C-alpha atoms as an extended CHARMM CRD file, in Angstrom:
* protein
*
       159  EXT
         1         1  UNK       CA            -30.1740000000       19.6200000000       -8.8510000000  PROA      1               0.0000000000
         2         2  UNK       CA            -33.5420000000       20.6570000000      -10.3020000000  PROA      2               0.0000000000
         3         3  UNK       CA            -31.6810000000       23.4950000000      -12.0360000000  PROA      3               0.0000000000
         4         4  UNK       CA            -29.5050000000       21.0460000000      -13.9230000000  PROA      4               0.0000000000
         5         5  UNK       CA            -32.5330000000       19.0170000000      -15.0340000000  PROA      5               0.0000000000
         6         6  UNK       CA            -34.1960000000       22.2000000000      -16.3390000000  PROA      6               0.0000000000
         7         7  UNK       CA            -30.9980000000       22.9400000000      -18.2720000000  PROA      7               0.0000000000
         8         8  UNK       CA            -30.9140000000       19.3770000000      -19.5990000000  PROA      8               0.0000000000
         9         9  UNK       CA            -34.5390000000       19.6680000000      -20.7310000000  PROA      9               0.0000000000
        10        10  UNK       CA            -33.7860000000       22.9060000000      -22.5830000000  PROA      10              0.0000000000
        11        11  UNK       CA            -30.6730000000       21.4660000000      -24.2150000000  PROA      11              0.0000000000
        12        12  UNK       CA            -32.4330000000       18.2770000000      -25.2670000000  PROA      12              0.0000000000
        13        13  UNK       CA            -35.4760000000       19.8660000000      -26.8280000000  PROA      13              0.0000000000
        14        14  UNK       CA            -34.6370000000       23.4610000000      -27.7750000000  PROA      14              0.0000000000
        15        15  UNK       CA            -30.9610000000       23.5840000000      -28.6990000000  PROA      15              0.0000000000
        16        16  UNK       CA            -29.0960000000       22.2140000000      -31.7150000000  PROA      16              0.0000000000
        17        17  UNK       CA            -28.9820000000       18.4700000000      -32.2980000000  PROA      17              0.0000000000
        18        18  UNK       CA            -25.1880000000       18.7530000000      -32.5320000000  PROA      18              0.0000000000
        19        19  UNK       CA            -24.5640000000       18.9520000000      -28.7710000000  PROA      19              0.0000000000
        20        20  UNK       CA            -23.0540000000       15.9440000000      -27.0100000000  PROA      20              0.0000000000
        21        21  UNK       CA            -26.1750000000       15.3810000000      -24.9020000000  PROA      21              0.0000000000
        22        22  UNK       CA            -28.4250000000       15.4480000000      -27.9700000000  PROA      22              0.0000000000
        23        23  UNK       CA            -26.1450000000       13.0970000000      -29.8800000000  PROA      23              0.0000000000
        24        24  UNK       CA            -26.3900000000       10.7280000000      -26.8870000000  PROA      24              0.0000000000
        25        25  UNK       CA            -30.1960000000       11.0140000000      -26.8730000000  PROA      25              0.0000000000
        26        26  UNK       CA            -30.3190000000       10.2200000000      -30.6020000000  PROA      26              0.0000000000
        27        27  UNK       CA            -28.1360000000        7.1540000000      -30.0350000000  PROA      27              0.0000000000
        28        28  UNK       CA            -30.3040000000        6.0400000000      -27.0990000000  PROA      28              0.0000000000
        29        29  UNK       CA            -33.7170000000        6.5190000000      -28.7350000000  PROA      29              0.0000000000
        30        30  UNK       CA            -33.3530000000        6.9920000000      -32.4910000000  PROA      30              0.0000000000
        31        31  UNK       CA            -33.2110000000       10.1110000000      -34.5790000000  PROA      31              0.0000000000
        32        32  UNK       CA            -36.8210000000        9.7050000000      -35.6580000000  PROA      32              0.0000000000
        33        33  UNK       CA            -38.1540000000        9.2040000000      -32.1070000000  PROA      33              0.0000000000
        34        34  UNK       CA            -36.0120000000       12.0160000000      -30.7220000000  PROA      34              0.0000000000
        35        35  UNK       CA            -37.0340000000       14.5070000000      -33.4220000000  PROA      35              0.0000000000
        36        36  UNK       CA            -40.7130000000       13.5850000000      -33.0420000000  PROA      36              0.0000000000
        37        37  UNK       CA            -40.5500000000       14.1240000000      -29.2930000000  PROA      37              0.0000000000
        38        38  UNK       CA            -38.6150000000       17.3650000000      -29.7460000000  PROA      38              0.0000000000
        39        39  UNK       CA            -41.1740000000       18.7150000000      -32.2350000000  PROA      39              0.0000000000
        40        40  UNK       CA            -44.0790000000       17.8380000000      -29.9220000000  PROA      40              0.0000000000
        41        41  UNK       CA            -42.4670000000       19.4850000000      -26.8910000000  PROA      41              0.0000000000
        42        42  UNK       CA            -41.5790000000       22.6750000000      -28.7780000000  PROA      42              0.0000000000
        43        43  UNK       CA            -45.1510000000       22.8850000000      -30.0750000000  PROA      43              0.0000000000
        44        44  UNK       CA            -46.6370000000       22.2420000000      -26.6150000000  PROA      44              0.0000000000
        45        45  UNK       CA            -44.2480000000       24.5110000000      -24.6720000000  PROA      45              0.0000000000
        46        46  UNK       CA            -42.7270000000       27.3110000000      -26.7680000000  PROA      46              0.0000000000
        47        47  UNK       CA            -39.9030000000       29.2040000000      -25.0150000000  PROA      47              0.0000000000
        48        48  UNK       CA            -38.3280000000       32.5660000000      -25.7730000000  PROA      48              0.0000000000
        49        49  UNK       CA            -34.6670000000       32.9830000000      -26.7330000000  PROA      49              0.0000000000
        50        50  UNK       CA            -33.4790000000       34.1230000000      -23.2830000000  PROA      50              0.0000000000
        51        51  UNK       CA            -34.8550000000       30.9420000000      -21.7150000000  PROA      51              0.0000000000
        52        52  UNK       CA            -33.3610000000       28.8010000000      -24.4700000000  PROA      52              0.0000000000
        53        53  UNK       CA            -29.9250000000       30.3770000000      -24.8330000000  PROA      53              0.0000000000
        54        54  UNK       CA            -29.1080000000       32.1670000000      -21.5610000000  PROA      54              0.0000000000
        55        55  UNK       CA            -30.9760000000       30.3830000000      -18.7600000000  PROA      55              0.0000000000
        56        56  UNK       CA            -29.1150000000       27.0300000000      -18.9770000000  PROA      56              0.0000000000
        57        57  UNK       CA            -25.7410000000       28.7120000000      -18.4600000000  PROA      57              0.0000000000
        58        58  UNK       CA            -27.1390000000       30.7620000000      -15.5830000000  PROA      58              0.0000000000
        59        59  UNK       CA            -28.5470000000       27.6530000000      -13.9240000000  PROA      59              0.0000000000
        60        60  UNK       CA            -25.2380000000       25.8320000000      -14.3510000000  PROA      60              0.0000000000
        61        61  UNK       CA            -23.3570000000       28.7770000000      -12.8410000000  PROA      61              0.0000000000
        62        62  UNK       CA            -25.8030000000       28.7670000000       -9.9230000000  PROA      62              0.0000000000
        63        63  UNK       CA            -25.2620000000       25.0330000000       -9.2550000000  PROA      63              0.0000000000
        64        64  UNK       CA            -21.4940000000       25.1810000000       -9.7570000000  PROA      64              0.0000000000
        65        65  UNK       CA            -21.2440000000       28.1730000000       -7.4170000000  PROA      65              0.0000000000
        66        66  UNK       CA            -23.1870000000       26.4120000000       -4.6710000000  PROA      66              0.0000000000
        67        67  UNK       CA            -21.1880000000       23.1930000000       -4.9530000000  PROA      67              0.0000000000
        68        68  UNK       CA            -17.8730000000       25.0940000000       -5.1460000000  PROA      68              0.0000000000
        69        69  UNK       CA            -18.4260000000       27.3130000000       -2.1080000000  PROA      69              0.0000000000
        70        70  UNK       CA            -16.7660000000       25.0670000000        0.4910000000  PROA      70              0.0000000000
        71        71  UNK       CA            -13.5560000000       24.6950000000       -1.5090000000  PROA      71              0.0000000000
        72        72  UNK       CA            -10.4570000000       26.7500000000       -2.1450000000  PROA      72              0.0000000000
        73        73  UNK       CA             -7.1310000000       26.3500000000       -3.8650000000  PROA      73              0.0000000000
        74        74  UNK       CA             -3.9720000000       27.3830000000       -2.0430000000  PROA      74              0.0000000000
        75        75  UNK       CA             -0.9510000000       28.4660000000       -4.0250000000  PROA      75              0.0000000000
        76        76  UNK       CA              1.7460000000       29.4630000000       -1.5640000000  PROA      76              0.0000000000
        77        77  UNK       CA              0.3190000000       32.2500000000        0.5890000000  PROA      77              0.0000000000
        78        78  UNK       CA             -2.4670000000       32.9100000000       -1.9130000000  PROA      78              0.0000000000
        79        79  UNK       CA             -5.8990000000       31.3640000000       -1.2910000000  PROA      79              0.0000000000
        80        80  UNK       CA             -8.4290000000       31.3200000000       -4.1540000000  PROA      80              0.0000000000
        81        81  UNK       CA            -12.0830000000       30.5340000000       -3.3770000000  PROA      81              0.0000000000
        82        82  UNK       CA            -13.4600000000       28.0220000000       -5.8920000000  PROA      82              0.0000000000
        83        83  UNK       CA            -16.8590000000       29.7660000000       -5.8420000000  PROA      83              0.0000000000
        84        84  UNK       CA            -15.3630000000       32.3450000000       -8.2350000000  PROA      84              0.0000000000
        85        85  UNK       CA            -14.5610000000       29.7290000000      -10.8840000000  PROA      85              0.0000000000
        86        86  UNK       CA            -18.1190000000       29.5410000000      -12.3480000000  PROA      86              0.0000000000
        87        87  UNK       CA            -18.2760000000       33.3330000000      -12.7690000000  PROA      87              0.0000000000
        88        88  UNK       CA            -14.8410000000       33.4360000000      -14.3910000000  PROA      88              0.0000000000
        89        89  UNK       CA            -15.8370000000       30.5300000000      -16.6190000000  PROA      89              0.0000000000
        90        90  UNK       CA            -19.1280000000       32.1270000000      -17.7090000000  PROA      90              0.0000000000
        91        91  UNK       CA            -17.6460000000       35.5120000000      -18.4800000000  PROA      91              0.0000000000
        92        92  UNK       CA            -14.4950000000       33.9980000000      -19.9800000000  PROA      92              0.0000000000
        93        93  UNK       CA            -16.5260000000       31.7790000000      -22.2880000000  PROA      93              0.0000000000
        94        94  UNK       CA            -18.4400000000       34.7790000000      -23.6180000000  PROA      94              0.0000000000
        95        95  UNK       CA            -15.2140000000       36.5940000000      -24.4550000000  PROA      95              0.0000000000
        96        96  UNK       CA            -13.7910000000       33.4570000000      -26.0940000000  PROA      96              0.0000000000
        97        97  UNK       CA            -16.9310000000       33.4460000000      -28.2480000000  PROA      97              0.0000000000
        98        98  UNK       CA            -16.5070000000       37.1580000000      -29.0110000000  PROA      98              0.0000000000
        99        99  UNK       CA            -13.0110000000       36.4920000000      -30.3650000000  PROA      99              0.0000000000
       100       100  UNK       CA            -14.1230000000       33.2700000000      -32.1350000000  PROA      100             0.0000000000
       101       101  UNK       CA            -11.7980000000       31.0660000000      -30.1130000000  PROA      101             0.0000000000
       102       102  UNK       CA            -14.7050000000       28.7270000000      -29.3220000000  PROA      102             0.0000000000
       103       103  UNK       CA            -18.0880000000       27.9040000000      -30.8320000000  PROA      103             0.0000000000
       104       104  UNK       CA            -20.9930000000       30.1280000000      -29.9320000000  PROA      104             0.0000000000
       105       105  UNK       CA            -22.1280000000       33.7130000000      -30.1610000000  PROA      105             0.0000000000
       106       106  UNK       CA            -21.1270000000       36.5270000000      -27.7940000000  PROA      106             0.0000000000
       107       107  UNK       CA            -24.1620000000       37.8860000000      -25.9820000000  PROA      107             0.0000000000
       108       108  UNK       CA            -24.4150000000       40.6240000000      -23.3540000000  PROA      108             0.0000000000
       109       109  UNK       CA            -27.5300000000       38.9290000000      -21.9760000000  PROA      109             0.0000000000
       110       110  UNK       CA            -25.4210000000       35.8640000000      -21.1580000000  PROA      110             0.0000000000
       111       111  UNK       CA            -23.0080000000       38.0850000000      -19.2240000000  PROA      111             0.0000000000
       112       112  UNK       CA            -25.8430000000       39.5340000000      -17.1500000000  PROA      112             0.0000000000
       113       113  UNK       CA            -27.5130000000       36.1780000000      -16.5710000000  PROA      113             0.0000000000
       114       114  UNK       CA            -24.1880000000       34.6470000000      -15.5070000000  PROA      114             0.0000000000
       115       115  UNK       CA            -23.4900000000       37.4600000000      -13.0440000000  PROA      115             0.0000000000
       116       116  UNK       CA            -27.0110000000       37.4000000000      -11.5720000000  PROA      116             0.0000000000
       117       117  UNK       CA            -27.0820000000       33.6240000000      -11.0780000000  PROA      117             0.0000000000
       118       118  UNK       CA            -23.5780000000       33.7140000000       -9.5820000000  PROA      118             0.0000000000
       119       119  UNK       CA            -24.6930000000       36.3850000000       -7.0980000000  PROA      119             0.0000000000
       120       120  UNK       CA            -27.7370000000       34.3120000000       -6.1850000000  PROA      120             0.0000000000
       121       121  UNK       CA            -25.5650000000       31.2000000000       -5.7570000000  PROA      121             0.0000000000
       122       122  UNK       CA            -23.0100000000       32.9940000000       -3.6140000000  PROA      122             0.0000000000
       123       123  UNK       CA            -25.7010000000       34.4890000000       -1.3560000000  PROA      123             0.0000000000
       124       124  UNK       CA            -28.5220000000       31.9220000000       -1.3000000000  PROA      124             0.0000000000
       125       125  UNK       CA            -27.1840000000       29.7440000000        1.5060000000  PROA      125             0.0000000000
       126       126  UNK       CA            -25.3700000000       31.4490000000        4.3170000000  PROA      126             0.0000000000
       127       127  UNK       CA            -24.3270000000       28.2810000000        6.1230000000  PROA      127             0.0000000000
       128       128  UNK       CA            -20.5940000000       28.3490000000        6.4930000000  PROA      128             0.0000000000
       129       129  UNK       CA            -19.2860000000       24.8630000000        5.9870000000  PROA      129             0.0000000000
       130       130  UNK       CA            -15.7470000000       23.9580000000        6.8280000000  PROA      130             0.0000000000
       131       131  UNK       CA            -13.5860000000       25.3120000000        4.0600000000  PROA      131             0.0000000000
       132       132  UNK       CA            -11.5680000000       22.5880000000        2.3900000000  PROA      132             0.0000000000
       133       133  UNK       CA             -8.3910000000       22.8620000000        0.3990000000  PROA      133             0.0000000000
       134       134  UNK       CA             -9.2530000000       21.5750000000       -3.0630000000  PROA      134             0.0000000000
       135       135  UNK       CA            -11.3260000000       18.4340000000       -3.1420000000  PROA      135             0.0000000000
       136       136  UNK       CA             -9.2960000000       15.9660000000       -1.1400000000  PROA      136             0.0000000000
       137       137  UNK       CA            -10.2340000000       13.6460000000        0.3290000000  PROA      137             0.0000000000
       138       138  UNK       CA            -13.0370000000       12.8680000000       -2.1040000000  PROA      138             0.0000000000
       139       139  UNK       CA            -16.4790000000       12.6900000000       -0.5280000000  PROA      139             0.0000000000
       140       140  UNK       CA            -20.0350000000       12.9680000000       -1.8230000000  PROA      140             0.0000000000
       141       141  UNK       CA            -19.9700000000       16.7920000000       -1.8150000000  PROA      141             0.0000000000
       142       142  UNK       CA            -16.6540000000       17.0490000000       -3.6430000000  PROA      142             0.0000000000
       143       143  UNK       CA            -17.7650000000       14.4600000000       -6.2210000000  PROA      143             0.0000000000
       144       144  UNK       CA            -20.9930000000       16.4570000000       -6.7530000000  PROA      144             0.0000000000
       145       145  UNK       CA            -18.8950000000       19.5870000000       -7.2570000000  PROA      145             0.0000000000
       146       146  UNK       CA            -16.6300000000       17.8840000000       -9.8000000000  PROA      146             0.0000000000
       147       147  UNK       CA            -19.6590000000       16.3660000000      -11.5780000000  PROA      147             0.0000000000
       148       148  UNK       CA            -21.2070000000       19.8390000000      -11.8910000000  PROA      148             0.0000000000
       149       149  UNK       CA            -18.1090000000       20.9600000000      -13.7900000000  PROA      149             0.0000000000
       150       150  UNK       CA            -18.0680000000       17.7740000000      -15.8600000000  PROA      150             0.0000000000
       151       151  UNK       CA            -21.6250000000       18.4240000000      -17.0480000000  PROA      151             0.0000000000
       152       152  UNK       CA            -20.3550000000       21.3490000000      -19.1190000000  PROA      152             0.0000000000
       153       153  UNK       CA            -18.9910000000       18.8710000000      -21.6610000000  PROA      153             0.0000000000
       154       154  UNK       CA            -22.5400000000       17.7070000000      -22.4430000000  PROA      154             0.0000000000
       155       155  UNK       CA            -23.3200000000       21.1340000000      -23.9150000000  PROA      155             0.0000000000
       156       156  UNK       CA            -20.3700000000       21.0350000000      -26.3140000000  PROA      156             0.0000000000
       157       157  UNK       CA            -21.4220000000       21.5550000000      -29.9320000000  PROA      157             0.0000000000
       158       158  UNK       CA            -19.8580000000       19.4410000000      -32.6600000000  PROA      158             0.0000000000
       159       159  UNK       CA            -19.2840000000       21.1930000000      -36.0010000000  PROA      159             0.0000000000
C-alpha cells in the first residue's frame, strides 16, 4: 500500500499535469494552489528521471503482483496464474509505446524495472494462500486486487 502512495506522490508532483490524477487534484484544490504546491515540492525534493518515470510503474507491478498471486484463470484444462498479468502488462505497455499505439515513450529502463519489481513481488512473500479461480466470490482481498488494476487509469495522460 505504501508503494502505491509513493507512486501517487510522484505522479502528483513530478509528472505531467495532464494525467487523470493530476486533473482531479486541480479540480479538488485549484490550478494555482496545485501548481504552487508542486513547485515547492520539486524545489524541496528533486528526483532523478528513473525515480520519476520508471519507479511508479515498478511499484505498481510489485503491488499488482502481490495482490494477484492467490488468483488464477481457468480456460478448459489450461490454468493461468494472475500473478503474471502485471509483468505482461508492463512489458506489453512498453512495446505499445514503441509502436506508438499508446501515449508514452519506450524505455529499456522501464522494462528492467518492471521485471525486477515483478520478481520481488513474486518472491517476497512465500505464504501459499488457497488459490482461487478468478475473483469470485468477492472479498476484501479480491477487491484490493481489482482496485490495484483500476489504479492504472489514474496515470492515463490526456492529449
